[in-house]
Amino acid sequence: LLPGFLLGSLAIVLGYLPWLVVSISAFESSRAGGGDRPQLFAREDFHKPLLLVTKVAMLAVGGPLSVVFFFIPYAAYACVIRPLAIALLPILLRAVLRCLIDVVCYSYMYVFRPVGTLVLRILEVAAALVRRAQLCLQCCRETLIQAVRSTARAAWDCAVAPVGQALAEASYWCFQQLQPVM
């Protein structure tokens, strides 16, 4: 039951309604255009009885169908839907625009502005923390450089230079000792 209802609704929306809209547009443009409209029964038809009988049979079969599927929906459109749309559309549009304006203003005042302010404050605090971390890292870098320099100076003064001097003294002593032999 449900698939049949869905398929029927789909057929009406995708098939019948577009056909009805195009047919109403063509019907109204042919009526507004004036001029010569094609006649259903022409003078030549009376000289061709088979063509006349075919047209009458088509009218007998298609007439009620066209009344049900076109002229009654067209009458509902022309007499009820169009006047209501012309009268109600400005009111509905005004109400929708007023609601949209209220929603936009409310959203700005109570959602976007506070959230934006909060995000701005968070970013400002994060930037301040980054600046402080940068200063701290710079201070740590300077301290580390001074510590490495001091350690290197102390290692030179307390370890490398005395060992070098001791080696120099030892080599000088060895040289002194070997010199008389030579």
Tab-separated table of N, CA and C in Angstrom:
chain	number	residue	atom	x	y	z
A	1	LEU	N	0.829	-1.196	0.000
A	1	LEU	CA	0.000	0.000	0.000
A	1	LEU	C	0.872	1.258	0.000
A	2	LEU	N	1.891	1.258	0.852
A	2	LEU	CA	2.777	2.413	0.921
A	2	LEU	C	3.579	2.611	-0.366
A	3	PRO	N	4.155	1.536	-0.965
A	3	PRO	CA	4.872	1.757	-2.228
A	3	PRO	C	3.957	2.282	-3.337
A	4	GLY	N	2.734	1.800	-3.374
A	4	GLY	CA	1.791	2.296	-4.373
A	4	GLY	C	1.464	3.765	-4.163
A	5	PHE	N	1.288	4.144	-2.898
A	5	PHE	CA	1.020	5.550	-2.593
A	5	PHE	C	2.217	6.421	-2.970
A	6	LEU	N	3.426	5.951	-2.650
A	6	LEU	CA	4.621	6.718	-2.985
A	6	LEU	C	4.805	6.844	-4.497
A	7	LEU	N	4.595	5.753	-5.224
A	7	LEU	CA	4.736	5.813	-6.679
A	7	LEU	C	3.660	6.695	-7.300
A	8	GLY	N	2.437	6.621	-6.779
A	8	GLY	CA	1.373	7.489	-7.291
A	8	GLY	C	1.676	8.951	-7.033
A	9	SER	N	2.166	9.255	-5.836
A	9	SER	CA	2.532	10.640	-5.522
A	9	SER	C	3.669	11.114	-6.419
A	10	LEU	N	4.641	10.256	-6.632
A	10	LEU	CA	5.754	10.592	-7.507
A	10	LEU	C	5.288	10.831	-8.939
A	11	ALA	N	4.360	10.018	-9.410
A	11	ALA	CA	3.831	10.196	-10.770
A	11	ALA	C	3.085	11.519	-10.893
A	12	ILE	N	2.334	11.879	-9.862
A	12	ILE	CA	1.605	13.152	-9.912
A	12	ILE	C	2.580	14.317	-9.901
A	13	VAL	N	3.561	14.248	-9.032
A	13	VAL	CA	4.501	15.367	-8.910
A	13	VAL	C	5.391	15.487	-10.139
A	14	LEU	N	5.865	14.365	-10.668
A	14	LEU	CA	6.810	14.420	-11.789
A	14	LEU	C	6.148	14.386	-13.161
A	15	GLY	N	4.918	13.931	-13.237
A	15	GLY	CA	4.273	13.813	-14.541
A	15	GLY	C	3.105	14.754	-14.736
A	16	TYR	N	2.102	14.619	-13.868
A	16	TYR	CA	0.863	15.361	-14.076
A	16	TYR	C	1.034	16.859	-13.816
A	17	LEU	N	1.645	17.224	-12.695
A	17	LEU	CA	1.754	18.655	-12.365
A	17	LEU	C	2.579	19.438	-13.385
A	18	PRO	N	3.724	18.951	-13.846
A	18	PRO	CA	4.422	19.704	-14.899
A	18	PRO	C	3.600	19.811	-16.188
A	19	TRP	N	2.910	18.732	-16.558
A	19	TRP	CA	2.052	18.787	-17.751
A	19	TRP	C	0.946	19.812	-17.558
A	20	LEU	N	0.339	19.834	-16.371
A	20	LEU	CA	-0.740	20.786	-16.105
A	20	LEU	C	-0.230	22.216	-16.165
A	21	VAL	N	0.920	22.491	-15.602
A	21	VAL	CA	1.479	23.853	-15.624
A	21	VAL	C	1.767	24.292	-17.053
A	22	VAL	N	2.373	23.431	-17.843
A	22	VAL	CA	2.670	23.771	-19.241
A	22	VAL	C	1.382	23.950	-20.028
A	23	SER	N	0.396	23.096	-19.777
A	23	SER	CA	-0.877	23.202	-20.498
A	23	SER	C	-1.618	24.477	-20.137
A	24	ILE	N	-1.611	24.847	-18.861
A	24	ILE	CA	-2.264	26.097	-18.448
A	24	ILE	C	-1.565	27.282	-19.099
A	25	SER	N	-0.229	27.262	-19.110
A	25	SER	CA	0.508	28.358	-19.745
A	25	SER	C	0.182	28.450	-21.231
A	26	ALA	N	0.162	27.309	-21.917
A	26	ALA	CA	-0.170	27.333	-23.346
A	26	ALA	C	-1.605	27.765	-23.569
A	27	PHE	N	-2.519	27.307	-22.714
A	27	PHE	CA	-3.942	27.666	-22.847
A	27	PHE	C	-4.143	29.160	-22.659
A	28	GLU	N	-3.489	29.739	-21.642
A	28	GLU	CA	-3.648	31.169	-21.391
A	28	GLU	C	-2.939	32.010	-22.447
A	29	SER	N	-1.801	31.584	-22.937
A	29	SER	CA	-1.117	32.366	-23.969
A	29	SER	C	-1.869	32.291	-25.298
A	30	SER	N	-2.525	31.172	-25.596
A	30	SER	CA	-3.308	31.107	-26.842
A	30	SER	C	-4.567	31.951	-26.727
A	31	ARG	N	-5.158	32.059	-25.544
A	31	ARG	CA	-6.348	32.905	-25.356
A	31	ARG	C	-5.969	34.374	-25.377
A	32	ALA	N	-4.803	34.714	-24.812
A	32	ALA	CA	-4.403	36.119	-24.751
A	32	ALA	C	-3.902	36.609	-26.093
A	33	GLY	N	-3.386	35.712	-26.920
A	33	GLY	CA	-2.811	36.107	-28.199
A	33	GLY	C	-3.856	36.595	-29.187
A	34	GLY	N	-5.101	36.193	-29.024
A	34	GLY	CA	-6.148	36.604	-29.972
A	34	GLY	C	-5.872	35.987	-31.323
A	35	GLY	N	-6.176	36.670	-32.384
A	35	GLY	CA	-5.886	36.197	-33.734
A	35	GLY	C	-6.728	34.991	-34.101
A	36	ASP	N	-6.300	34.302	-35.124
A	36	ASP	CA	-7.020	33.126	-35.602
A	36	ASP	C	-6.575	31.903	-34.828
A	37	ARG	N	-7.547	31.266	-34.180
A	37	ARG	CA	-7.278	30.007	-33.509
A	37	ARG	C	-7.788	28.885	-34.391
A	38	PRO	N	-7.128	27.750	-34.363
A	38	PRO	CA	-7.616	26.656	-35.201
A	38	PRO	C	-8.998	26.204	-34.737
A	39	GLN	N	-9.868	25.938	-35.685
A	39	GLN	CA	-11.225	25.496	-35.397
A	39	GLN	C	-11.248	23.984	-35.289
A	40	LEU	N	-12.087	23.486	-34.388
A	40	LEU	CA	-12.215	22.046	-34.247
A	40	LEU	C	-12.913	21.448	-35.472
A	41	PHE	N	-13.951	22.120	-35.901
A	41	PHE	CA	-14.683	21.665	-37.090
A	41	PHE	C	-14.554	22.727	-38.166
A	42	ALA	N	-13.945	22.356	-39.268
A	42	ALA	CA	-13.782	23.276	-40.388
A	42	ALA	C	-14.831	22.933	-41.461
A	43	ARG	N	-15.006	23.838	-42.459
A	43	ARG	CA	-15.985	23.603	-43.526
A	43	ARG	C	-15.641	22.361	-44.339
A	44	GLU	N	-14.347	22.067	-44.499
A	44	GLU	CA	-13.956	20.900	-45.290
A	44	GLU	C	-14.368	19.597	-44.618
A	45	ASP	N	-14.498	19.620	-43.267
A	45	ASP	CA	-14.855	18.403	-42.539
A	45	ASP	C	-16.254	17.911	-42.917
A	46	PHE	N	-17.127	18.853	-43.288
A	46	PHE	CA	-18.490	18.449	-43.623
A	46	PHE	C	-18.531	17.727	-44.971
A	47	HIS	N	-17.514	17.886	-45.789
A	47	HIS	CA	-17.432	17.184	-47.060
A	47	HIS	C	-16.750	15.823	-46.904
A	48	LYS	N	-16.112	15.588	-45.719
A	48	LYS	CA	-15.442	14.305	-45.446
A	48	LYS	C	-16.107	13.699	-44.212
A	49	PRO	N	-17.110	12.886	-44.413
A	49	PRO	CA	-17.867	12.384	-43.261
A	49	PRO	C	-17.031	11.497	-42.319
A	50	LEU	N	-16.090	10.727	-42.840
A	50	LEU	CA	-15.277	9.868	-41.974
A	50	LEU	C	-14.425	10.703	-41.013
A	51	LEU	N	-13.860	11.780	-41.507
A	51	LEU	CA	-13.075	12.689	-40.652
A	51	LEU	C	-13.967	13.350	-39.623
A	52	LEU	N	-15.179	13.730	-39.998
A	52	LEU	CA	-16.119	14.358	-39.075
A	52	LEU	C	-16.525	13.384	-37.974
A	53	VAL	N	-16.815	12.142	-38.312
A	53	VAL	CA	-17.200	11.136	-37.319
A	53	VAL	C	-16.014	10.855	-36.384
A	54	THR	N	-14.808	10.807	-36.913
A	54	THR	CA	-13.623	10.573	-36.080
A	54	THR	C	-13.439	11.708	-35.088
A	55	LYS	N	-13.631	12.940	-35.531
A	55	LYS	CA	-13.475	14.094	-34.618
A	55	LYS	C	-14.545	14.077	-33.538
A	56	VAL	N	-15.782	13.719	-33.907
A	56	VAL	CA	-16.859	13.665	-32.914
A	56	VAL	C	-16.586	12.546	-31.913
A	57	ALA	N	-16.107	11.391	-32.371
A	57	ALA	CA	-15.788	10.283	-31.465
A	57	ALA	C	-14.651	10.666	-30.527
A	58	MET	N	-13.632	11.316	-31.047
A	58	MET	CA	-12.509	11.763	-30.204
A	58	MET	C	-12.982	12.779	-29.174
A	59	LEU	N	-13.890	13.653	-29.580
A	59	LEU	CA	-14.445	14.638	-28.661
A	59	LEU	C	-15.293	13.958	-27.598
A	60	ALA	N	-16.041	12.921	-27.970
A	60	ALA	CA	-16.881	12.200	-27.017
A	60	ALA	C	-16.026	11.449	-26.001
A	61	VAL	N	-14.904	10.903	-26.431
A	61	VAL	CA	-14.024	10.169	-25.514
A	61	VAL	C	-13.120	11.126	-24.745
A	62	GLY	N	-12.520	12.076	-25.423
A	62	GLY	CA	-11.550	12.964	-24.793
A	62	GLY	C	-12.158	14.122	-24.041
A	63	GLY	N	-13.402	14.478	-24.359
A	63	GLY	CA	-14.035	15.621	-23.697
A	63	GLY	C	-14.155	15.444	-22.199
A	64	PRO	N	-14.777	14.352	-21.730
A	64	PRO	CA	-14.877	14.179	-20.279
A	64	PRO	C	-13.513	14.042	-19.601
A	65	LEU	N	-12.582	13.365	-20.283
A	65	LEU	CA	-11.239	13.247	-19.707
A	65	LEU	C	-10.568	14.611	-19.589
A	66	SER	N	-10.728	15.450	-20.598
A	66	SER	CA	-10.118	16.786	-20.531
A	66	SER	C	-10.783	17.644	-19.476
A	67	VAL	N	-12.100	17.455	-19.291
A	67	VAL	CA	-12.784	18.203	-18.226
A	67	VAL	C	-12.224	17.778	-16.867
A	68	VAL	N	-12.092	16.468	-16.650
A	68	VAL	CA	-11.630	15.973	-15.354
A	68	VAL	C	-10.164	16.317	-15.111
A	69	PHE	N	-9.319	16.100	-16.130
A	69	PHE	CA	-7.875	16.242	-15.914
A	69	PHE	C	-7.322	17.628	-16.212
A	70	PHE	N	-8.096	18.489	-16.928
A	70	PHE	CA	-7.555	19.807	-17.230
A	70	PHE	C	-8.474	20.935	-16.790
A	71	PHE	N	-9.718	20.934	-17.216
A	71	PHE	CA	-10.551	22.111	-16.995
A	71	PHE	C	-10.968	22.290	-15.537
A	72	ILE	N	-11.238	21.222	-14.813
A	72	ILE	CA	-11.561	21.376	-13.382
A	72	ILE	C	-10.324	21.849	-12.604
A	73	PRO	N	-9.120	21.244	-12.793
A	73	PRO	CA	-7.940	21.799	-12.112
A	73	PRO	C	-7.618	23.229	-12.564
A	74	TYR	N	-7.863	23.523	-13.849
A	74	TYR	CA	-7.628	24.893	-14.323
A	74	TYR	C	-8.594	25.863	-13.666
A	75	ALA	N	-9.860	25.468	-13.533
A	75	ALA	CA	-10.839	26.333	-12.869
A	75	ALA	C	-10.444	26.549	-11.408
A	76	ALA	N	-9.976	25.488	-10.738
A	76	ALA	CA	-9.515	25.648	-9.354
A	76	ALA	C	-8.320	26.593	-9.287
A	77	TYR	N	-7.422	26.475	-10.245
A	77	TYR	CA	-6.256	27.360	-10.287
A	77	TYR	C	-6.675	28.801	-10.564
A	78	ALA	N	-7.515	29.009	-11.599
A	78	ALA	CA	-7.875	30.365	-12.020
A	78	ALA	C	-8.811	31.045	-11.034
A	79	CYS	N	-9.707	30.297	-10.403
A	79	CYS	CA	-10.718	30.922	-9.537
A	79	CYS	C	-10.335	30.931	-8.056
A	80	VAL	N	-9.497	30.006	-7.620
A	80	VAL	CA	-9.203	29.922	-6.189
A	80	VAL	C	-7.718	30.161	-5.895
A	81	ILE	N	-6.858	29.376	-6.513
A	81	ILE	CA	-5.437	29.394	-6.143
A	81	ILE	C	-4.763	30.696	-6.538
A	82	ARG	N	-4.972	31.159	-7.769
A	82	ARG	CA	-4.327	32.395	-8.225
A	82	ARG	C	-4.779	33.603	-7.410
A	83	PRO	N	-6.122	33.836	-7.197
A	83	PRO	CA	-6.509	34.995	-6.378
A	83	PRO	C	-5.981	34.914	-4.946
A	84	LEU	N	-5.993	33.713	-4.369
A	84	LEU	CA	-5.440	33.586	-3.014
A	84	LEU	C	-3.944	33.869	-2.997
A	85	ALA	N	-3.244	33.387	-4.007
A	85	ALA	CA	-1.797	33.631	-4.074
A	85	ALA	C	-1.508	35.115	-4.240
A	86	ILE	N	-2.303	35.786	-5.084
A	86	ILE	CA	-2.095	37.224	-5.286
A	86	ILE	C	-2.389	37.988	-4.005
A	87	ALA	N	-3.403	37.562	-3.253
A	87	ALA	CA	-3.751	38.269	-2.021
A	87	ALA	C	-2.833	37.884	-0.860
A	88	LEU	N	-2.481	36.615	-0.764
A	88	LEU	CA	-1.732	36.146	0.403
A	88	LEU	C	-0.219	36.187	0.250
A	89	LEU	N	0.273	36.186	-0.970
A	89	LEU	CA	1.716	36.135	-1.179
A	89	LEU	C	2.451	37.316	-0.549
A	90	PRO	N	1.981	38.559	-0.712
A	90	PRO	CA	2.700	39.652	-0.032
A	90	PRO	C	2.683	39.523	1.489
A	91	ILE	N	1.560	39.062	2.030
A	91	ILE	CA	1.475	38.897	3.488
A	91	ILE	C	2.437	37.804	3.952
A	92	LEU	N	2.430	36.680	3.239
A	92	LEU	CA	3.335	35.587	3.595
A	92	LEU	C	4.796	35.992	3.434
A	93	LEU	N	5.087	36.707	2.355
A	93	LEU	CA	6.464	37.147	2.128
A	93	LEU	C	6.909	38.111	3.219
A	94	ARG	N	6.031	39.030	3.601
A	94	ARG	CA	6.353	39.961	4.677
A	94	ARG	C	6.601	39.207	5.978
A	95	ALA	N	5.764	38.226	6.288
A	95	ALA	CA	5.927	37.455	7.524
A	95	ALA	C	7.231	36.657	7.492
A	96	VAL	N	7.528	36.037	6.363
A	96	VAL	CA	8.768	35.263	6.258
A	96	VAL	C	9.981	36.169	6.400
A	97	LEU	N	9.950	37.324	5.727
A	97	LEU	CA	11.079	38.254	5.842
A	97	LEU	C	11.235	38.776	7.263
A	98	ARG	N	10.118	39.059	7.917
A	98	ARG	CA	10.196	39.535	9.298
A	98	ARG	C	10.784	38.444	10.198
A	99	CYS	N	10.353	37.212	10.000
A	99	CYS	CA	10.910	36.106	10.791
A	99	CYS	C	12.403	35.934	10.504
A	100	LEU	N	12.778	36.031	9.227
A	100	LEU	CA	14.199	35.905	8.888
A	100	LEU	C	15.024	37.017	9.518
A	101	ILE	N	14.498	38.236	9.464
A	101	ILE	CA	15.221	39.351	10.078
A	101	ILE	C	15.353	39.128	11.580
A	102	ASP	N	14.260	38.667	12.227
A	102	ASP	CA	14.335	38.391	13.661
A	102	ASP	C	15.341	37.295	13.965
A	103	VAL	N	15.340	36.242	13.164
A	103	VAL	CA	16.282	35.141	13.386
A	103	VAL	C	17.720	35.616	13.185
A	104	VAL	N	17.955	36.412	12.146
A	104	VAL	CA	19.307	36.907	11.894
A	104	VAL	C	19.771	37.815	13.033
A	105	CYS	N	18.900	38.735	13.451
A	105	CYS	CA	19.282	39.643	14.542
A	105	CYS	C	19.500	38.876	15.844
A	106	TYR	N	18.587	37.960	16.153
A	106	TYR	CA	18.736	37.156	17.365
A	106	TYR	C	20.026	36.356	17.307
A	107	SER	N	20.288	35.737	16.156
A	107	SER	CA	21.502	34.931	16.018
A	107	SER	C	22.741	35.788	16.206
A	108	TYR	N	22.723	36.987	15.647
A	108	TYR	CA	23.890	37.850	15.793
A	108	TYR	C	24.070	38.265	17.252
A	109	MET	N	22.978	38.707	17.880
A	109	MET	CA	23.074	39.247	19.239
A	109	MET	C	23.387	38.174	20.276
A	110	TYR	N	22.765	37.008	20.139
A	110	TYR	CA	22.851	36.029	21.225
A	110	TYR	C	23.650	34.778	20.880
A	111	VAL	N	24.086	34.644	19.625
A	111	VAL	CA	24.857	33.456	19.269
A	111	VAL	C	26.215	33.860	18.698
A	112	PHE	N	26.195	34.541	17.549
A	112	PHE	CA	27.446	34.793	16.833
A	112	PHE	C	28.336	35.804	17.559
A	113	ARG	N	27.786	36.895	18.065
A	113	ARG	CA	28.622	37.891	18.734
A	113	ARG	C	29.245	37.351	20.009
A	114	PRO	N	28.481	36.695	20.902
A	114	PRO	CA	29.147	36.144	22.096
A	114	PRO	C	30.166	35.055	21.769
A	115	VAL	N	29.816	34.187	20.848
A	115	VAL	CA	30.759	33.134	20.474
A	115	VAL	C	31.998	33.748	19.818
A	116	GLY	N	31.785	34.728	18.940
A	116	GLY	CA	32.919	35.400	18.303
A	116	GLY	C	33.803	36.107	19.323
A	117	THR	N	33.163	36.766	20.308
A	117	THR	CA	33.928	37.431	21.360
A	117	THR	C	34.717	36.408	22.177
A	118	LEU	N	34.088	35.288	22.491
A	118	LEU	CA	34.779	34.237	23.231
A	118	LEU	C	35.964	33.698	22.439
A	119	VAL	N	35.755	33.442	21.167
A	119	VAL	CA	36.850	32.941	20.328
A	119	VAL	C	37.968	33.975	20.251
A	120	LEU	N	37.605	35.260	20.114
A	120	LEU	CA	38.611	36.319	20.078
A	120	LEU	C	39.413	36.353	21.371
A	121	ARG	N	38.727	36.256	22.509
A	121	ARG	CA	39.437	36.273	23.797
A	121	ARG	C	40.352	35.051	23.933
A	122	ILE	N	39.853	33.908	23.516
A	122	ILE	CA	40.681	32.689	23.584
A	122	ILE	C	41.922	32.847	22.712
A	123	LEU	N	41.744	33.392	21.517
A	123	LEU	CA	42.896	33.603	20.642
A	123	LEU	C	43.868	34.622	21.213
A	124	GLU	N	43.341	35.670	21.857
A	124	GLU	CA	44.227	36.651	22.484
A	124	GLU	C	45.031	36.022	23.617
A	125	VAL	N	44.367	35.207	24.448
A	125	VAL	CA	45.069	34.530	25.539
A	125	VAL	C	46.104	33.561	24.977
A	126	ALA	N	45.738	32.835	23.919
A	126	ALA	CA	46.687	31.906	23.298
A	126	ALA	C	47.885	32.657	22.738
A	127	ALA	N	47.638	33.814	22.112
A	127	ALA	CA	48.750	34.612	21.581
A	127	ALA	C	49.646	35.105	22.716
A	128	ALA	N	49.035	35.522	23.832
A	128	ALA	CA	49.836	35.960	24.972
A	128	ALA	C	50.649	34.800	25.538
A	129	LEU	N	50.043	33.630	25.615
A	129	LEU	CA	50.790	32.460	26.098
A	129	LEU	C	51.934	32.110	25.165
A	130	VAL	N	51.686	32.218	23.870
A	130	VAL	CA	52.757	31.934	22.907
A	130	VAL	C	53.888	32.940	23.071
A	131	ARG	N	53.536	34.238	23.250
A	131	ARG	CA	54.578	35.246	23.451
A	131	ARG	C	55.369	34.967	24.731
A	132	ARG	N	54.664	34.603	25.797
A	132	ARG	CA	55.360	34.293	27.047
A	132	ARG	C	56.241	33.057	26.888
A	133	ALA	N	55.721	32.049	26.215
A	133	ALA	CA	56.519	30.836	25.982
A	133	ALA	C	57.739	31.163	25.139
A	134	GLN	N	57.546	32.062	24.161
A	134	GLN	CA	58.663	32.460	23.316
A	134	GLN	C	59.722	33.186	24.150
A	135	LEU	N	59.284	34.105	25.033
A	135	LEU	CA	60.230	34.800	25.908
A	135	LEU	C	60.923	33.815	26.853
A	136	CYS	N	60.158	32.866	27.379
A	136	CYS	CA	60.733	31.867	28.288
A	136	CYS	C	61.755	31.011	27.553
A	137	LEU	N	61.404	30.594	26.332
A	137	LEU	CA	62.351	29.796	25.550
A	137	LEU	C	63.600	30.596	25.199
A	138	GLN	N	63.410	31.886	24.900
A	138	GLN	CA	64.570	32.734	24.603
A	138	GLN	C	65.459	32.866	25.839
A	139	CYS	N	64.834	33.043	26.988
A	139	CYS	CA	65.599	33.137	28.241
A	139	CYS	C	66.309	31.810	28.529
A	140	CYS	N	65.610	30.702	28.326
A	140	CYS	CA	66.229	29.384	28.525
A	140	CYS	C	67.388	29.174	27.552
A	141	ARG	N	67.218	29.621	26.322
A	141	ARG	CA	68.285	29.490	25.334
A	141	ARG	C	69.516	30.277	25.763
A	142	GLU	N	69.276	31.527	26.201
A	142	GLU	CA	70.416	32.352	26.660
A	142	GLU	C	71.098	31.714	27.870
A	143	THR	N	70.305	31.188	28.782
A	143	THR	CA	70.870	30.544	29.976
A	143	THR	C	71.661	29.302	29.583
A	144	LEU	N	71.132	28.523	28.657
A	144	LEU	CA	71.820	27.322	28.200
A	144	LEU	C	73.128	27.684	27.493
A	145	ILE	N	73.082	28.730	26.665
A	145	ILE	CA	74.312	29.172	25.988
A	145	ILE	C	75.348	29.602	27.016
A	146	GLN	N	74.924	30.363	28.034
A	146	GLN	CA	75.862	30.795	29.090
A	146	GLN	C	76.401	29.601	29.856
A	147	ALA	N	75.531	28.606	30.112
A	147	ALA	CA	75.982	27.414	30.853
A	147	ALA	C	76.992	26.626	30.032
A	148	VAL	N	76.747	26.476	28.734
A	148	VAL	CA	77.692	25.756	27.881
A	148	VAL	C	79.011	26.515	27.809
A	149	ARG	N	78.938	27.842	27.663
A	149	ARG	CA	80.175	28.644	27.623
A	149	ARG	C	80.953	28.514	28.937
A	150	SER	N	80.212	28.631	30.050
A	150	SER	CA	80.891	28.534	31.369
A	150	SER	C	81.498	27.160	31.572
A	151	THR	N	80.734	26.112	31.158
A	151	THR	CA	81.260	24.750	31.297
A	151	THR	C	82.487	24.551	30.416
A	152	ALA	N	82.403	25.054	29.194
A	152	ALA	CA	83.548	24.929	28.279
A	152	ALA	C	84.749	25.698	28.831
A	153	ARG	N	84.514	26.917	29.339
A	153	ARG	CA	85.605	27.718	29.912
A	153	ARG	C	86.196	27.008	31.129
A	154	ALA	N	85.297	26.468	31.976
A	154	ALA	CA	85.788	25.768	33.181
A	154	ALA	C	86.539	24.509	32.783
A	155	ALA	N	86.017	23.761	31.777
A	155	ALA	CA	86.712	22.548	31.329
A	155	ALA	C	88.070	22.921	30.751
A	156	TRP	N	88.142	24.019	30.026
A	156	TRP	CA	89.427	24.451	29.464
A	156	TRP	C	90.386	24.847	30.566
A	157	ASP	N	89.857	25.703	31.472
A	157	ASP	CA	90.738	26.216	32.514
A	157	ASP	C	91.132	25.142	33.528
A	158	CYS	N	90.197	24.228	33.859
A	158	CYS	CA	90.468	23.266	34.938
A	158	CYS	C	90.945	21.909	34.451
A	159	ALA	N	90.700	21.554	33.190
A	159	ALA	CA	91.072	20.205	32.757
A	159	ALA	C	92.025	20.233	31.571
A	160	VAL	N	91.610	20.866	30.488
A	160	VAL	CA	92.396	20.789	29.263
A	160	VAL	C	93.709	21.568	29.395
A	161	ALA	N	93.626	22.801	29.882
A	161	ALA	CA	94.841	23.619	29.988
A	161	ALA	C	95.849	23.016	30.975
A	162	PRO	N	95.437	22.573	32.159
A	162	PRO	CA	96.445	21.969	33.055
A	162	PRO	C	97.046	20.696	32.482
A	163	VAL	N	96.207	19.846	31.831
A	163	VAL	CA	96.758	18.633	31.232
A	163	VAL	C	97.740	19.018	30.127
A	164	GLY	N	97.375	20.001	29.323
A	164	GLY	CA	98.281	20.467	28.264
A	164	GLY	C	99.567	21.020	28.842
A	165	GLN	N	99.453	21.801	29.927
A	165	GLN	CA	100.661	22.333	30.552
A	165	GLN	C	101.514	21.209	31.146
A	166	ALA	N	100.839	20.216	31.724
A	166	ALA	CA	101.587	19.084	32.299
A	166	ALA	C	102.297	18.325	31.193
A	167	LEU	N	101.643	18.103	30.074
A	167	LEU	CA	102.277	17.421	28.950
A	167	LEU	C	103.438	18.252	28.398
A	168	ALA	N	103.212	19.566	28.320
A	168	ALA	CA	104.293	20.429	27.840
A	168	ALA	C	105.488	20.362	28.788
A	169	GLU	N	105.241	20.382	30.093
A	169	GLU	CA	106.318	20.298	31.077
A	169	GLU	C	107.018	18.943	30.977
A	170	ALA	N	106.183	17.878	30.799
A	170	ALA	CA	106.775	16.542	30.711
A	170	ALA	C	107.607	16.421	29.448
A	171	SER	N	107.128	16.938	28.344
A	171	SER	CA	107.907	16.839	27.111
A	171	SER	C	109.172	17.700	27.208
A	172	TYR	N	109.095	18.842	27.855
A	172	TYR	CA	110.281	19.688	28.030
A	172	TYR	C	111.300	18.970	28.909
A	173	TRP	N	110.811	18.333	29.983
A	173	TRP	CA	111.699	17.608	30.874
A	173	TRP	C	112.383	16.467	30.123
A	174	CYS	N	111.555	15.710	29.304
A	174	CYS	CA	112.132	14.616	28.518
A	174	CYS	C	113.189	15.169	27.557
A	175	PHE	N	112.891	16.281	26.947
A	175	PHE	CA	113.832	16.885	26.016
A	175	PHE	C	115.113	17.279	26.742
A	176	GLN	N	114.996	17.800	27.931
A	176	GLN	CA	116.156	18.171	28.724
A	176	GLN	C	116.985	16.941	29.099
A	177	GLN	N	116.273	15.902	29.395
A	177	GLN	CA	116.947	14.689	29.795
A	177	GLN	C	117.668	14.041	28.613
A	178	LEU	N	117.128	14.144	27.433
A	178	LEU	CA	117.711	13.529	26.260
A	178	LEU	C	118.790	14.409	25.635
A	179	GLN	N	118.875	15.591	25.900
A	179	GLN	CA	119.789	16.489	25.268
A	179	GLN	C	121.252	16.220	25.631
A	180	PRO	N	121.604	15.943	26.867
A	180	PRO	CA	123.009	15.676	27.111
A	180	PRO	C	123.490	14.407	26.405
A	181	VAL	N	122.574	13.457	26.167
A	181	VAL	CA	122.976	12.238	25.517
A	181	VAL	C	123.325	12.560	24.056
A	182	MET	N	122.762	13.411	23.524
A	182	MET	CA	123.002	13.702	22.129
A	182	MET	C	124.136	14.608	21.948
